[in-house]
mmCIF file of C-alpha atoms in Angstrom:
data_model
loop_
_atom_site.group_PDB
_atom_site.id
_atom_site.type_symbol
_atom_site.label_atom_id
_atom_site.label_comp_id
_atom_site.label_asym_id
_atom_site.label_seq_id
_atom_site.Cartn_x
_atom_site.Cartn_y
_atom_site.Cartn_z
ATOM 1 C CA UNK A 22 17.663 20.562 28.436
ATOM 2 C CA UNK A 23 19.451 24.007 28.279
ATOM 3 C CA UNK A 24 19.530 26.113 31.183
ATOM 4 C CA UNK A 25 17.606 28.800 29.333
ATOM 5 C CA UNK A 26 14.461 25.908 29.492
ATOM 6 C CA UNK A 27 15.570 25.638 33.338
ATOM 7 C CA UNK A 28 15.320 29.264 33.842
ATOM 8 C CA UNK A 29 12.316 29.860 31.722
ATOM 9 C CA UNK A 30 10.858 26.923 33.775
ATOM 10 C CA UNK A 31 11.399 28.708 37.198
ATOM 11 C CA UNK A 32 10.412 32.279 35.719
ATOM 12 C CA UNK A 33 7.054 30.760 35.132
ATOM 13 C CA UNK A 34 6.735 29.145 38.265
ATOM 14 C CA UNK A 35 7.663 32.715 39.748
ATOM 15 C CA UNK A 36 5.059 34.799 38.253
ATOM 16 C CA UNK A 37 2.860 32.375 40.059
ATOM 17 C CA UNK A 38 3.596 32.168 43.152
ATOM 18 C CA UNK A 39 0.946 34.605 45.145
ATOM 19 C CA UNK A 40 0.945 36.770 47.813
ATOM 20 C CA UNK A 41 1.911 35.701 51.574
ATOM 21 C CA UNK A 42 0.244 36.086 54.620
ATOM 22 C CA UNK A 43 1.744 36.381 57.998
ATOM 23 C CA UNK A 44 1.338 32.290 59.819
ATOM 24 C CA UNK A 45 -1.659 31.759 62.182
ATOM 25 C CA UNK A 46 0.282 28.936 63.915
ATOM 26 C CA UNK A 47 3.295 29.367 65.949
ATOM 27 C CA UNK A 48 5.804 27.349 63.509
ATOM 28 C CA UNK A 49 7.283 25.622 66.227
ATOM 29 C CA UNK A 50 3.737 24.312 66.971
ATOM 30 C CA UNK A 51 2.997 22.978 63.058
ATOM 31 C CA UNK A 52 6.475 21.367 62.948
ATOM 32 C CA UNK A 53 5.705 19.141 66.839
ATOM 33 C CA UNK A 54 2.117 18.669 64.959
ATOM 34 C CA UNK A 55 3.035 17.876 61.424
ATOM 35 C CA UNK A 56 6.078 17.148 60.581
ATOM 36 C CA UNK A 57 8.123 15.778 63.057
ATOM 37 C CA UNK A 58 7.189 12.411 63.068
ATOM 38 C CA UNK A 59 8.454 12.167 59.304
ATOM 39 C CA UNK A 60 11.150 14.591 59.325
ATOM 40 C CA UNK A 61 12.249 15.412 62.148
ATOM 41 C CA UNK A 62 12.384 18.497 64.219
ATOM 42 C CA UNK A 63 15.543 20.295 62.265
ATOM 43 C CA UNK A 64 14.474 18.463 59.149
ATOM 44 C CA UNK A 65 16.644 15.958 59.108
ATOM 45 C CA UNK A 66 14.413 12.723 59.037
ATOM 46 C CA UNK A 67 15.852 9.722 60.723
ATOM 47 C CA UNK A 68 13.805 7.143 58.316
ATOM 48 C CA UNK A 69 15.284 6.916 54.591
ATOM 49 C CA UNK A 70 12.453 6.815 53.131
ATOM 50 C CA UNK A 71 11.604 10.313 53.838
ATOM 51 C CA UNK A 72 12.828 13.173 52.660
ATOM 52 C CA UNK A 73 15.451 15.646 55.099
ATOM 53 C CA UNK A 74 14.107 18.864 54.559
ATOM 54 C CA UNK A 75 17.051 21.103 56.276
ATOM 55 C CA UNK A 76 19.163 23.591 53.956
ATOM 56 C CA UNK A 77 16.189 23.029 51.476
ATOM 57 C CA UNK A 78 15.536 26.262 49.246
ATOM 58 C CA UNK A 79 12.437 28.017 50.559
ATOM 59 C CA UNK A 80 10.638 28.356 47.621
ATOM 60 C CA UNK A 81 11.026 24.655 46.134
ATOM 61 C CA UNK A 82 9.839 23.793 50.101
ATOM 62 C CA UNK A 83 6.501 25.933 49.924
ATOM 63 C CA UNK A 84 6.321 24.831 46.195
ATOM 64 C CA UNK A 85 6.061 21.425 46.860
ATOM 65 C CA UNK A 86 3.732 21.891 49.823
ATOM 66 C CA UNK A 87 1.401 23.922 47.844
ATOM 67 C CA UNK A 88 1.559 21.014 45.341
ATOM 68 C CA UNK A 89 0.368 18.432 47.972
ATOM 69 C CA UNK A 90 -2.415 20.418 49.433
ATOM 70 C CA UNK A 91 -3.919 20.825 45.481
ATOM 71 C CA UNK A 92 -2.998 17.520 44.351
ATOM 72 C CA UNK A 93 -0.776 17.967 42.052
ATOM 73 C CA UNK A 94 1.693 15.521 43.836
ATOM 74 C CA UNK A 95 -0.345 13.017 45.284
ATOM 75 C CA UNK A 96 0.487 11.685 48.463
ATOM 76 C CA UNK A 97 -2.011 11.176 51.180
ATOM 77 C CA UNK A 98 0.118 11.216 53.875
ATOM 78 C CA UNK A 99 1.306 14.830 52.874
ATOM 79 C CA UNK A 100 -2.118 16.102 52.019
ATOM 80 C CA UNK A 101 -3.460 15.505 54.844
ATOM 81 C CA UNK A 102 -0.126 17.135 56.930
ATOM 82 C CA UNK A 103 -0.852 20.251 54.773
ATOM 83 C CA UNK A 104 -4.946 20.168 54.061
ATOM 84 C CA UNK A 105 -5.417 23.546 56.298
ATOM 85 C CA UNK A 106 -2.440 24.648 55.884
ATOM 86 C CA UNK A 107 -2.082 28.598 55.349
ATOM 87 C CA UNK A 108 -0.277 30.333 52.686
ATOM 88 C CA UNK A 109 1.320 32.122 55.655
ATOM 89 C CA UNK A 110 2.058 28.738 57.327
ATOM 90 C CA UNK A 111 3.605 26.968 54.369
ATOM 91 C CA UNK A 112 5.937 29.819 54.007
ATOM 92 C CA UNK A 113 6.669 29.711 57.619
ATOM 93 C CA UNK A 114 7.668 26.101 57.900
ATOM 94 C CA UNK A 115 9.784 26.260 54.679
ATOM 95 C CA UNK A 116 11.547 29.096 55.835
ATOM 96 C CA UNK A 117 12.283 27.243 59.180
ATOM 97 C CA UNK A 118 13.732 23.846 57.823
ATOM 98 C CA UNK A 119 15.714 25.939 55.393
ATOM 99 C CA UNK A 120 17.784 27.102 57.904
ATOM 100 C CA UNK A 121 18.581 24.263 59.602
ATOM 101 C CA UNK A 122 21.916 22.114 58.311
ATOM 102 C CA UNK A 123 21.786 19.521 56.256
ATOM 103 C CA UNK A 124 24.512 16.240 57.634
ATOM 104 C CA UNK A 125 25.359 14.608 54.345
ATOM 105 C CA UNK A 126 25.513 10.871 54.611
ATOM 106 C CA UNK A 127 28.542 8.547 55.374
ATOM 107 C CA UNK A 128 29.933 5.428 54.408
ATOM 108 C CA UNK A 129 28.279 4.940 50.643
ATOM 109 C CA UNK A 130 30.338 2.213 48.333
ATOM 110 C CA UNK A 131 33.130 4.794 46.821
ATOM 111 C CA UNK A 132 32.728 3.011 43.715
ATOM 112 C CA UNK A 133 29.141 3.825 43.557
ATOM 113 C CA UNK A 134 30.060 7.282 44.403
ATOM 114 C CA UNK A 135 32.873 7.620 41.523
ATOM 115 C CA UNK A 136 30.205 6.317 39.018
ATOM 116 C CA UNK A 137 27.707 8.787 40.301
ATOM 117 C CA UNK A 138 29.885 11.896 40.446
ATOM 118 C CA UNK A 139 30.569 11.185 36.354
ATOM 119 C CA UNK A 140 26.762 10.938 35.307
ATOM 120 C CA UNK A 141 25.761 13.661 37.736
ATOM 121 C CA UNK A 142 28.287 15.787 36.201
ATOM 122 C CA UNK A 143 28.545 14.310 32.690
ATOM 123 C CA UNK A 144 25.409 12.693 31.567
ATOM 124 C CA UNK A 145 24.878 10.003 29.793
ATOM 125 C CA UNK A 146 25.173 11.025 26.538
ATOM 126 C CA UNK A 147 25.156 7.575 24.682
ATOM 127 C CA UNK A 148 21.691 7.559 26.065
ATOM 128 C CA UNK A 149 20.525 10.715 26.109
ATOM 129 C CA UNK A 150 20.755 11.557 29.691
ATOM 130 C CA UNK A 151 21.682 15.246 30.808
ATOM 131 C CA UNK A 152 24.049 16.240 32.880
ATOM 132 C CA UNK A 153 22.553 16.502 36.681
ATOM 133 C CA UNK A 154 24.167 19.980 37.073
ATOM 134 C CA UNK A 155 22.621 21.812 34.170
ATOM 135 C CA UNK A 156 19.432 22.263 36.728
ATOM 136 C CA UNK A 157 21.144 21.806 40.450
ATOM 137 C CA UNK A 158 24.437 22.979 39.654
ATOM 138 C CA UNK A 159 27.695 21.785 40.280
ATOM 139 C CA UNK A 160 27.011 21.845 44.192
ATOM 140 C CA UNK A 161 23.877 20.438 43.972
ATOM 141 C CA UNK A 162 22.115 23.066 45.894
ATOM 142 C CA UNK A 163 19.217 23.418 43.109
ATOM 143 C CA UNK A 164 17.581 27.357 43.049
ATOM 144 C CA UNK A 165 14.414 28.306 43.962
ATOM 145 C CA UNK A 166 11.843 25.642 42.268
ATOM 146 C CA UNK A 167 14.637 23.408 41.875
ATOM 147 C CA UNK A 168 15.290 21.350 44.687
ATOM 148 C CA UNK A 169 18.374 20.734 46.867
ATOM 149 C CA UNK A 170 20.027 17.275 46.584
ATOM 150 C CA UNK A 171 23.318 17.562 47.643
ATOM 151 C CA UNK A 172 23.255 15.547 51.286
ATOM 152 C CA UNK A 173 19.922 14.238 51.195
ATOM 153 C CA UNK A 174 19.131 10.150 51.876
ATOM 154 C CA UNK A 175 20.274 7.977 48.923
ATOM 155 C CA UNK A 176 16.949 6.008 49.056
ATOM 156 C CA UNK A 177 14.790 8.613 48.889
ATOM 157 C CA UNK A 178 16.221 9.890 45.592
ATOM 158 C CA UNK A 179 16.525 6.211 44.196
ATOM 159 C CA UNK A 180 13.035 6.165 44.615
ATOM 160 C CA UNK A 181 11.882 9.390 43.252
ATOM 161 C CA UNK A 182 13.887 9.220 40.500
ATOM 162 C CA UNK A 183 12.800 5.892 39.799
ATOM 163 C CA UNK A 184 9.204 7.869 40.193
ATOM 164 C CA UNK A 185 9.928 10.654 37.789
ATOM 165 C CA UNK A 186 10.937 7.633 35.050
ATOM 166 C CA UNK A 187 8.353 5.841 35.336
ATOM 167 C CA UNK A 188 6.002 9.051 35.402
ATOM 168 C CA UNK A 189 4.430 7.998 38.773
ATOM 169 C CA UNK A 190 5.466 11.324 40.448
ATOM 170 C CA UNK A 191 4.295 14.188 39.090
ATOM 171 C CA UNK A 192 4.946 18.165 38.914
ATOM 172 C CA UNK A 193 4.083 21.342 36.885
ATOM 173 C CA UNK A 194 7.097 20.743 35.106
ATOM 174 C CA UNK A 195 7.614 16.850 34.039
ATOM 175 C CA UNK A 196 11.244 17.767 32.456
ATOM 176 C CA UNK A 197 12.699 15.366 34.678
ATOM 177 C CA UNK A 198 10.532 12.586 32.930
ATOM 178 C CA UNK A 199 12.184 13.531 29.983
ATOM 179 C CA UNK A 200 15.586 13.578 31.747
ATOM 180 C CA UNK A 201 15.624 10.111 33.520
ATOM 181 C CA UNK A 202 13.613 7.848 30.760
ATOM 182 C CA UNK A 203 16.447 6.193 29.686
ATOM 183 C CA UNK A 204 18.926 5.582 32.936
ATOM 184 C CA UNK A 205 18.849 1.976 35.081
ATOM 185 C CA UNK A 206 18.411 1.014 37.833
ATOM 186 C CA UNK A 207 22.413 0.832 39.029
ATOM 187 C CA UNK A 208 23.017 4.444 37.152
ATOM 188 C CA UNK A 209 19.872 5.794 39.266
ATOM 189 C CA UNK A 210 21.685 3.866 43.161
ATOM 190 C CA UNK A 211 24.893 5.778 41.772
ATOM 191 C CA UNK A 212 23.694 8.888 41.311
ATOM 192 C CA UNK A 213 21.655 8.627 44.593
ATOM 193 C CA UNK A 214 25.325 7.652 46.408
ATOM 194 C CA UNK A 215 26.447 10.247 44.963
ATOM 195 C CA UNK A 216 24.253 12.878 45.846
ATOM 196 C CA UNK A 217 24.095 11.602 49.869
ATOM 197 C CA UNK A 218 27.510 12.380 50.599
ATOM 198 C CA UNK A 219 27.458 15.920 48.942
ATOM 199 C CA UNK A 220 27.844 18.748 51.396
#
């Protein structure tokens, strides 16, 4: 996918963003009651099946909570947590976690990391796999509605890439289904390991 398509998708989604009111409940209360158990108080989830929210883009987090609330993205656990949140509360939570510093993982296999680095920056042309930098940037930090990947749990990244490949994860933008449709499990694991140790 070219840069132009990424920009068009972001602009279209941006035009759909509603006006946001002030939160009804203190954000610290919402973090304690809704987020802490899975994602941690500072957005650094202790269990790798749950994503780190620290350092994530505000627009991305806000949009994902809205997607869970409306059912565009499916998760019974997340739908339960966000079902009664107002737009202002979702925005406040996104701003809270975005401001927290992310802590990359350590101890990844250097061979896997090197293989993942090559795929991230160059793709796999022979299999039609586009370089990840096209949309997520050279530092893996995303932008607007494109998520930050740098420093994320490798296990979570791998599970999401497989979900996109198998079309079991949906979103308003199906570009990822095409990007990863020909990627192998070993290649997914390599990319995930590389991203997990990025600053």
